[in-house]
Amino acid sequence: MLFRRRKPAGFRERTRELFWPRKGFLRPLRYLKMRILRLTASPHAVAMGLAAGVFVSWTPFIGVHFIMAFVLAYFLSGNMVAAALGTAAFGNPLTYPFIWAATWEIGHLLLMRENAMTGQSVDLMELFHKLRFTELWKPVLEPMLIGAIPPAAISSVVLYILTFYTVKGFQVRRRERLMERARLHLAHPTQDIPTV
């Protein structure tokens, strides 16, 4: 392969990379930021797609988040790639425990089930094994779905605003750089102009 290491990494190095990446923990976030900024869509479409992805990541319907994000982005004129990136970045195995705990608590608070659920236990493994959706709805899915609405709405609105202005500023600066490069090329057609 083209980018393979000359000397394969040993067990010790692979283990260290698992817990402490050589390129750092923030590199994937920087890559995601640049991937979002470089989408060729309007700032509204990118921000709306990203917000749709984050919104559906709060819901308890794992397995259909991407489909829900695509449908929501389509109806809100959002970018599908941004919706997928928002879903994958926000809803992942590292964030799901926090999302589920928050939606569970908020849902029980909104439904005022604080005292009603005390002392009751739900055997989730049995309900999932037998796929009893009607029995799973009331104790688990209903509070998590209702509890997901406030944080989903707040986080997606805040993310929309931040993404819209960030993408708009990036696209304006990029357009100015490209126009400056074109002007230099017209003024000096024989001179080699560096790329932006």
PDB file of C-alpha atoms in Angstrom:
ATOM      1  CA  MET A   1       0.000   0.000   0.000  1.00  0.00           C
ATOM      2  CA  LEU A   2       1.012   3.576  -0.569  1.00  0.00           C
ATOM      3  CA  PHE A   3       0.820   4.890   3.008  1.00  0.00           C
ATOM      4  CA  ARG A   4       1.692   1.758   4.959  1.00  0.00           C
ATOM      5  CA  ARG A   5       4.437   1.873   7.573  1.00  0.00           C
ATOM      6  CA  ARG A   6       7.793   0.376   6.647  1.00  0.00           C
ATOM      7  CA  LYS A   7       8.074  -1.305  10.007  1.00  0.00           C
ATOM      8  CA  PRO A   8       4.691  -2.520  11.344  1.00  0.00           C
ATOM      9  CA  ALA A   9       3.737  -1.246  14.784  1.00  0.00           C
ATOM     10  CA  GLY A  10       4.244  -3.697  17.600  1.00  0.00           C
ATOM     11  CA  PHE A  11       1.745  -4.651  20.251  1.00  0.00           C
ATOM     12  CA  ARG A  12       3.114  -2.137  22.746  1.00  0.00           C
ATOM     13  CA  GLU A  13       2.917   0.762  20.294  1.00  0.00           C
ATOM     14  CA  ARG A  14      -0.587  -0.184  19.129  1.00  0.00           C
ATOM     15  CA  THR A  15      -1.750  -0.336  22.752  1.00  0.00           C
ATOM     16  CA  ARG A  16      -0.260   3.080  23.475  1.00  0.00           C
ATOM     17  CA  GLU A  17      -1.914   4.499  20.334  1.00  0.00           C
ATOM     18  CA  LEU A  18      -5.253   3.164  21.557  1.00  0.00           C
ATOM     19  CA  PHE A  19      -5.086   5.189  24.775  1.00  0.00           C
ATOM     20  CA  TRP A  20      -2.874   8.095  23.679  1.00  0.00           C
ATOM     21  CA  PRO A  21      -2.971   8.790  19.907  1.00  0.00           C
ATOM     22  CA  ARG A  22       0.273   9.990  18.344  1.00  0.00           C
ATOM     23  CA  LYS A  23      -1.478  12.817  16.491  1.00  0.00           C
ATOM     24  CA  GLY A  24      -3.482  13.890  19.567  1.00  0.00           C
ATOM     25  CA  PHE A  25      -7.092  13.712  20.633  1.00  0.00           C
ATOM     26  CA  LEU A  26      -8.168  16.914  18.903  1.00  0.00           C
ATOM     27  CA  ARG A  27      -7.105  15.901  15.401  1.00  0.00           C
ATOM     28  CA  PRO A  28     -10.413  14.166  14.545  1.00  0.00           C
ATOM     29  CA  LEU A  29     -12.305  17.266  15.698  1.00  0.00           C
ATOM     30  CA  ARG A  30     -10.144  19.533  13.534  1.00  0.00           C
ATOM     31  CA  TYR A  31     -10.701  17.206  10.577  1.00  0.00           C
ATOM     32  CA  LEU A  32     -14.472  17.260  11.167  1.00  0.00           C
ATOM     33  CA  LYS A  33     -14.440  21.069  11.372  1.00  0.00           C
ATOM     34  CA  MET A  34     -12.553  21.400   8.085  1.00  0.00           C
ATOM     35  CA  ARG A  35     -14.791  18.804   6.432  1.00  0.00           C
ATOM     36  CA  ILE A  36     -17.879  20.792   7.421  1.00  0.00           C
ATOM     37  CA  LEU A  37     -16.386  24.150   6.402  1.00  0.00           C
ATOM     38  CA  ARG A  38     -15.406  22.871   2.960  1.00  0.00           C
ATOM     39  CA  LEU A  39     -18.845  21.577   2.013  1.00  0.00           C
ATOM     40  CA  THR A  40     -20.023  23.201  -1.210  1.00  0.00           C
ATOM     41  CA  ALA A  41     -23.432  24.300  -0.022  1.00  0.00           C
ATOM     42  CA  SER A  42     -24.945  27.477   1.326  1.00  0.00           C
ATOM     43  CA  PRO A  43     -24.250  28.341   4.975  1.00  0.00           C
ATOM     44  CA  HIS A  44     -27.932  27.712   5.749  1.00  0.00           C
ATOM     45  CA  ALA A  45     -27.871  24.232   4.198  1.00  0.00           C
ATOM     46  CA  VAL A  46     -24.701  23.217   6.046  1.00  0.00           C
ATOM     47  CA  ALA A  47     -25.904  24.613   9.385  1.00  0.00           C
ATOM     48  CA  MET A  48     -29.367  23.096   8.982  1.00  0.00           C
ATOM     49  CA  GLY A  49     -27.955  19.684   8.078  1.00  0.00           C
ATOM     50  CA  LEU A  50     -25.608  19.709  11.059  1.00  0.00           C
ATOM     51  CA  ALA A  51     -28.404  20.850  13.377  1.00  0.00           C
ATOM     52  CA  ALA A  52     -30.699  18.095  12.073  1.00  0.00           C
ATOM     53  CA  GLY A  53     -28.029  15.486  12.760  1.00  0.00           C
ATOM     54  CA  VAL A  54     -27.491  16.724  16.308  1.00  0.00           C
ATOM     55  CA  PHE A  55     -31.246  16.968  16.938  1.00  0.00           C
ATOM     56  CA  VAL A  56     -31.973  13.344  16.051  1.00  0.00           C
ATOM     57  CA  SER A  57     -28.926  12.110  17.983  1.00  0.00           C
ATOM     58  CA  TRP A  58     -30.764  13.012  21.186  1.00  0.00           C
ATOM     59  CA  THR A  59     -33.615  10.590  20.396  1.00  0.00           C
ATOM     60  CA  PRO A  60     -33.499   7.004  21.707  1.00  0.00           C
ATOM     61  CA  PHE A  61     -34.033   5.433  18.268  1.00  0.00           C
ATOM     62  CA  ILE A  62     -30.529   4.115  17.626  1.00  0.00           C
ATOM     63  CA  GLY A  63     -30.167   2.471  14.261  1.00  0.00           C
ATOM     64  CA  VAL A  64     -32.346   4.949  12.413  1.00  0.00           C
ATOM     65  CA  HIS A  65     -30.606   8.192  13.389  1.00  0.00           C
ATOM     66  CA  PHE A  66     -29.062   8.639   9.946  1.00  0.00           C
ATOM     67  CA  ILE A  67     -32.391   8.058   8.192  1.00  0.00           C
ATOM     68  CA  MET A  68     -34.163  10.456  10.554  1.00  0.00           C
ATOM     69  CA  ALA A  69     -31.423  13.067  10.032  1.00  0.00           C
ATOM     70  CA  PHE A  70     -31.663  12.747   6.239  1.00  0.00           C
ATOM     71  CA  VAL A  71     -35.459  13.126   6.299  1.00  0.00           C
ATOM     72  CA  LEU A  72     -35.318  16.105   8.659  1.00  0.00           C
ATOM     73  CA  ALA A  73     -32.532  17.752   6.649  1.00  0.00           C
ATOM     74  CA  TYR A  74     -34.460  17.188   3.420  1.00  0.00           C
ATOM     75  CA  PHE A  75     -37.605  18.879   4.733  1.00  0.00           C
ATOM     76  CA  LEU A  76     -35.610  21.777   6.217  1.00  0.00           C
ATOM     77  CA  SER A  77     -33.431  22.254   3.098  1.00  0.00           C
ATOM     78  CA  GLY A  78     -30.327  21.040   4.866  1.00  0.00           C
ATOM     79  CA  ASN A  79     -27.238  19.392   3.466  1.00  0.00           C
ATOM     80  CA  MET A  80     -27.314  15.571   3.696  1.00  0.00           C
ATOM     81  CA  VAL A  81     -23.558  15.218   4.211  1.00  0.00           C
ATOM     82  CA  ALA A  82     -23.683  17.741   7.052  1.00  0.00           C
ATOM     83  CA  ALA A  83     -26.597  15.808   8.579  1.00  0.00           C
ATOM     84  CA  ALA A  84     -24.573  12.596   8.483  1.00  0.00           C
ATOM     85  CA  LEU A  85     -21.523  14.337   9.976  1.00  0.00           C
ATOM     86  CA  GLY A  86     -23.630  15.879  12.737  1.00  0.00           C
ATOM     87  CA  THR A  87     -25.203  12.543  13.587  1.00  0.00           C
ATOM     88  CA  ALA A  88     -21.895  10.668  13.616  1.00  0.00           C
ATOM     89  CA  ALA A  89     -20.024  13.355  15.550  1.00  0.00           C
ATOM     90  CA  PHE A  90     -22.613  13.983  18.238  1.00  0.00           C
ATOM     91  CA  GLY A  91     -24.208  10.551  18.602  1.00  0.00           C
ATOM     92  CA  ASN A  92     -21.429   8.047  19.145  1.00  0.00           C
ATOM     93  CA  PRO A  93     -20.549   5.412  21.753  1.00  0.00           C
ATOM     94  CA  LEU A  94     -18.676   7.992  23.827  1.00  0.00           C
ATOM     95  CA  THR A  95     -21.622  10.380  24.098  1.00  0.00           C
ATOM     96  CA  TYR A  96     -24.597   7.991  24.230  1.00  0.00           C
ATOM     97  CA  PRO A  97     -24.331   7.214  27.968  1.00  0.00           C
ATOM     98  CA  PHE A  98     -24.479  10.939  28.785  1.00  0.00           C
ATOM     99  CA  ILE A  99     -27.288  11.547  26.278  1.00  0.00           C
ATOM    100  CA  TRP A 100     -29.355   8.669  27.632  1.00  0.00           C
ATOM    101  CA  ALA A 101     -28.840   9.676  31.248  1.00  0.00           C
ATOM    102  CA  ALA A 102     -29.793  13.281  30.516  1.00  0.00           C
ATOM    103  CA  THR A 103     -32.878  12.416  28.462  1.00  0.00           C
ATOM    104  CA  TRP A 104     -33.980   9.843  31.054  1.00  0.00           C
ATOM    105  CA  GLU A 105     -33.774  12.350  33.911  1.00  0.00           C
ATOM    106  CA  ILE A 106     -35.338  15.228  31.968  1.00  0.00           C
ATOM    107  CA  GLY A 107     -38.124  12.972  30.698  1.00  0.00           C
ATOM    108  CA  HIS A 108     -39.041  11.766  34.186  1.00  0.00           C
ATOM    109  CA  LEU A 109     -38.901  15.329  35.442  1.00  0.00           C
ATOM    110  CA  LEU A 110     -41.215  16.585  32.650  1.00  0.00           C
ATOM    111  CA  LEU A 111     -43.616  13.652  33.045  1.00  0.00           C
ATOM    112  CA  MET A 112     -43.534  14.087  36.842  1.00  0.00           C
ATOM    113  CA  ARG A 113     -42.772  10.411  37.376  1.00  0.00           C
ATOM    114  CA  GLU A 114     -40.201  10.966  40.096  1.00  0.00           C
ATOM    115  CA  ASN A 115     -42.224   9.239  42.796  1.00  0.00           C
ATOM    116  CA  ALA A 116     -44.190   6.933  40.512  1.00  0.00           C
ATOM    117  CA  MET A 117     -41.102   4.987  39.370  1.00  0.00           C
ATOM    118  CA  THR A 118     -39.613   4.571  42.855  1.00  0.00           C
ATOM    119  CA  GLY A 119     -39.286   0.926  43.803  1.00  0.00           C
ATOM    120  CA  GLN A 120     -40.228  -0.352  40.339  1.00  0.00           C
ATOM    121  CA  SER A 121     -37.760  -2.240  38.242  1.00  0.00           C
ATOM    122  CA  VAL A 122     -37.786  -2.817  34.509  1.00  0.00           C
ATOM    123  CA  ASP A 123     -36.118  -5.896  33.046  1.00  0.00           C
ATOM    124  CA  LEU A 124     -34.784  -4.299  29.857  1.00  0.00           C
ATOM    125  CA  MET A 125     -33.000  -7.439  28.689  1.00  0.00           C
ATOM    126  CA  GLU A 126     -36.240  -9.417  28.711  1.00  0.00           C
ATOM    127  CA  LEU A 127     -38.180  -6.646  26.965  1.00  0.00           C
ATOM    128  CA  PHE A 128     -35.513  -6.278  24.252  1.00  0.00           C
ATOM    129  CA  HIS A 129     -35.150 -10.038  23.865  1.00  0.00           C
ATOM    130  CA  LYS A 130     -38.881 -10.557  23.354  1.00  0.00           C
ATOM    131  CA  LEU A 131     -39.221  -7.232  21.463  1.00  0.00           C
ATOM    132  CA  ARG A 132     -42.277  -6.148  23.391  1.00  0.00           C
ATOM    133  CA  PHE A 133     -42.479  -2.575  22.099  1.00  0.00           C
ATOM    134  CA  THR A 134     -45.752  -1.789  23.875  1.00  0.00           C
ATOM    135  CA  GLU A 135     -44.248  -2.740  27.227  1.00  0.00           C
ATOM    136  CA  LEU A 136     -41.011  -0.924  26.421  1.00  0.00           C
ATOM    137  CA  TRP A 137     -42.729   2.333  25.425  1.00  0.00           C
ATOM    138  CA  LYS A 138     -44.145   3.507  28.748  1.00  0.00           C
ATOM    139  CA  PRO A 139     -41.228   2.875  31.127  1.00  0.00           C
ATOM    140  CA  VAL A 140     -38.285   3.581  28.794  1.00  0.00           C
ATOM    141  CA  LEU A 141     -38.926   5.126  25.386  1.00  0.00           C
ATOM    142  CA  GLU A 142     -41.601   7.664  26.311  1.00  0.00           C
ATOM    143  CA  PRO A 143     -39.573   9.455  29.023  1.00  0.00           C
ATOM    144  CA  MET A 144     -36.414   9.359  26.908  1.00  0.00           C
ATOM    145  CA  LEU A 145     -38.204  10.749  23.841  1.00  0.00           C
ATOM    146  CA  ILE A 146     -39.941  13.519  25.775  1.00  0.00           C
ATOM    147  CA  GLY A 147     -36.745  14.235  27.697  1.00  0.00           C
ATOM    148  CA  ALA A 148     -34.830  14.542  24.431  1.00  0.00           C
ATOM    149  CA  ILE A 149     -36.900  17.425  23.075  1.00  0.00           C
ATOM    150  CA  PRO A 150     -35.595  20.338  25.237  1.00  0.00           C
ATOM    151  CA  PRO A 151     -31.850  19.589  24.979  1.00  0.00           C
ATOM    152  CA  ALA A 152     -32.192  18.659  21.299  1.00  0.00           C
ATOM    153  CA  ALA A 153     -33.948  21.923  20.497  1.00  0.00           C
ATOM    154  CA  ILE A 154     -31.492  24.061  22.465  1.00  0.00           C
ATOM    155  CA  SER A 155     -28.335  22.374  21.177  1.00  0.00           C
ATOM    156  CA  SER A 156     -29.467  22.318  17.552  1.00  0.00           C
ATOM    157  CA  VAL A 157     -30.475  26.014  17.572  1.00  0.00           C
ATOM    158  CA  VAL A 158     -27.163  27.046  19.169  1.00  0.00           C
ATOM    159  CA  LEU A 159     -25.229  24.831  16.751  1.00  0.00           C
ATOM    160  CA  TYR A 160     -27.176  26.208  13.776  1.00  0.00           C
ATOM    161  CA  ILE A 161     -26.278  29.791  14.676  1.00  0.00           C
ATOM    162  CA  LEU A 162     -22.595  29.014  15.318  1.00  0.00           C
ATOM    163  CA  THR A 163     -22.251  26.902  12.163  1.00  0.00           C
ATOM    164  CA  PHE A 164     -24.084  29.385   9.947  1.00  0.00           C
ATOM    165  CA  TYR A 165     -21.813  32.314  10.811  1.00  0.00           C
ATOM    166  CA  THR A 166     -18.648  30.209  10.820  1.00  0.00           C
ATOM    167  CA  VAL A 167     -19.355  28.715   7.385  1.00  0.00           C
ATOM    168  CA  LYS A 168     -20.451  32.097   6.019  1.00  0.00           C
ATOM    169  CA  GLY A 169     -17.214  33.747   7.193  1.00  0.00           C
ATOM    170  CA  PHE A 170     -15.090  30.898   5.831  1.00  0.00           C
ATOM    171  CA  GLN A 171     -16.786  31.028   2.425  1.00  0.00           C
ATOM    172  CA  VAL A 172     -16.413  34.825   2.190  1.00  0.00           C
ATOM    173  CA  ARG A 173     -12.701  34.647   3.053  1.00  0.00           C
ATOM    174  CA  ARG A 174     -12.169  31.811   0.586  1.00  0.00           C
ATOM    175  CA  ARG A 175     -13.981  33.681  -2.180  1.00  0.00           C
ATOM    176  CA  GLU A 176     -11.825  36.775  -1.516  1.00  0.00           C
ATOM    177  CA  ARG A 177      -8.625  34.692  -1.695  1.00  0.00           C
ATOM    178  CA  LEU A 178      -9.715  33.120  -4.983  1.00  0.00           C
ATOM    179  CA  MET A 179     -10.597  36.526  -6.456  1.00  0.00           C
ATOM    180  CA  GLU A 180      -7.231  37.929  -5.380  1.00  0.00           C
ATOM    181  CA  ARG A 181      -5.494  34.981  -6.985  1.00  0.00           C
ATOM    182  CA  ALA A 182      -7.456  35.485 -10.214  1.00  0.00           C
ATOM    183  CA  ARG A 183      -6.567  39.202 -10.194  1.00  0.00           C
ATOM    184  CA  LEU A 184      -2.879  38.400  -9.758  1.00  0.00           C
ATOM    185  CA  HIS A 185      -3.067  35.864 -12.556  1.00  0.00           C
ATOM    186  CA  LEU A 186      -4.672  38.418 -14.913  1.00  0.00           C
ATOM    187  CA  ALA A 187      -2.085  41.057 -13.991  1.00  0.00           C
ATOM    188  CA  HIS A 188       0.881  38.697 -14.418  1.00  0.00           C
ATOM    189  CA  PRO A 189      -0.139  35.828 -16.722  1.00  0.00           C
ATOM    190  CA  THR A 190       3.401  34.473 -17.154  1.00  0.00           C
ATOM    191  CA  GLN A 191       4.243  34.472 -13.452  1.00  0.00           C
ATOM    192  CA  ASP A 192       3.536  31.279 -11.485  1.00  0.00           C
ATOM    193  CA  ILE A 193       1.059  32.139  -8.714  1.00  0.00           C
ATOM    194  CA  PRO A 194       0.940  29.896  -5.626  1.00  0.00           C
ATOM    195  CA  THR A 195      -2.308  28.062  -4.952  1.00  0.00           C
ATOM    196  CA  VAL A 196      -4.527  28.965  -2.040  1.00  0.00           C
TER     197      VAL A 196
END
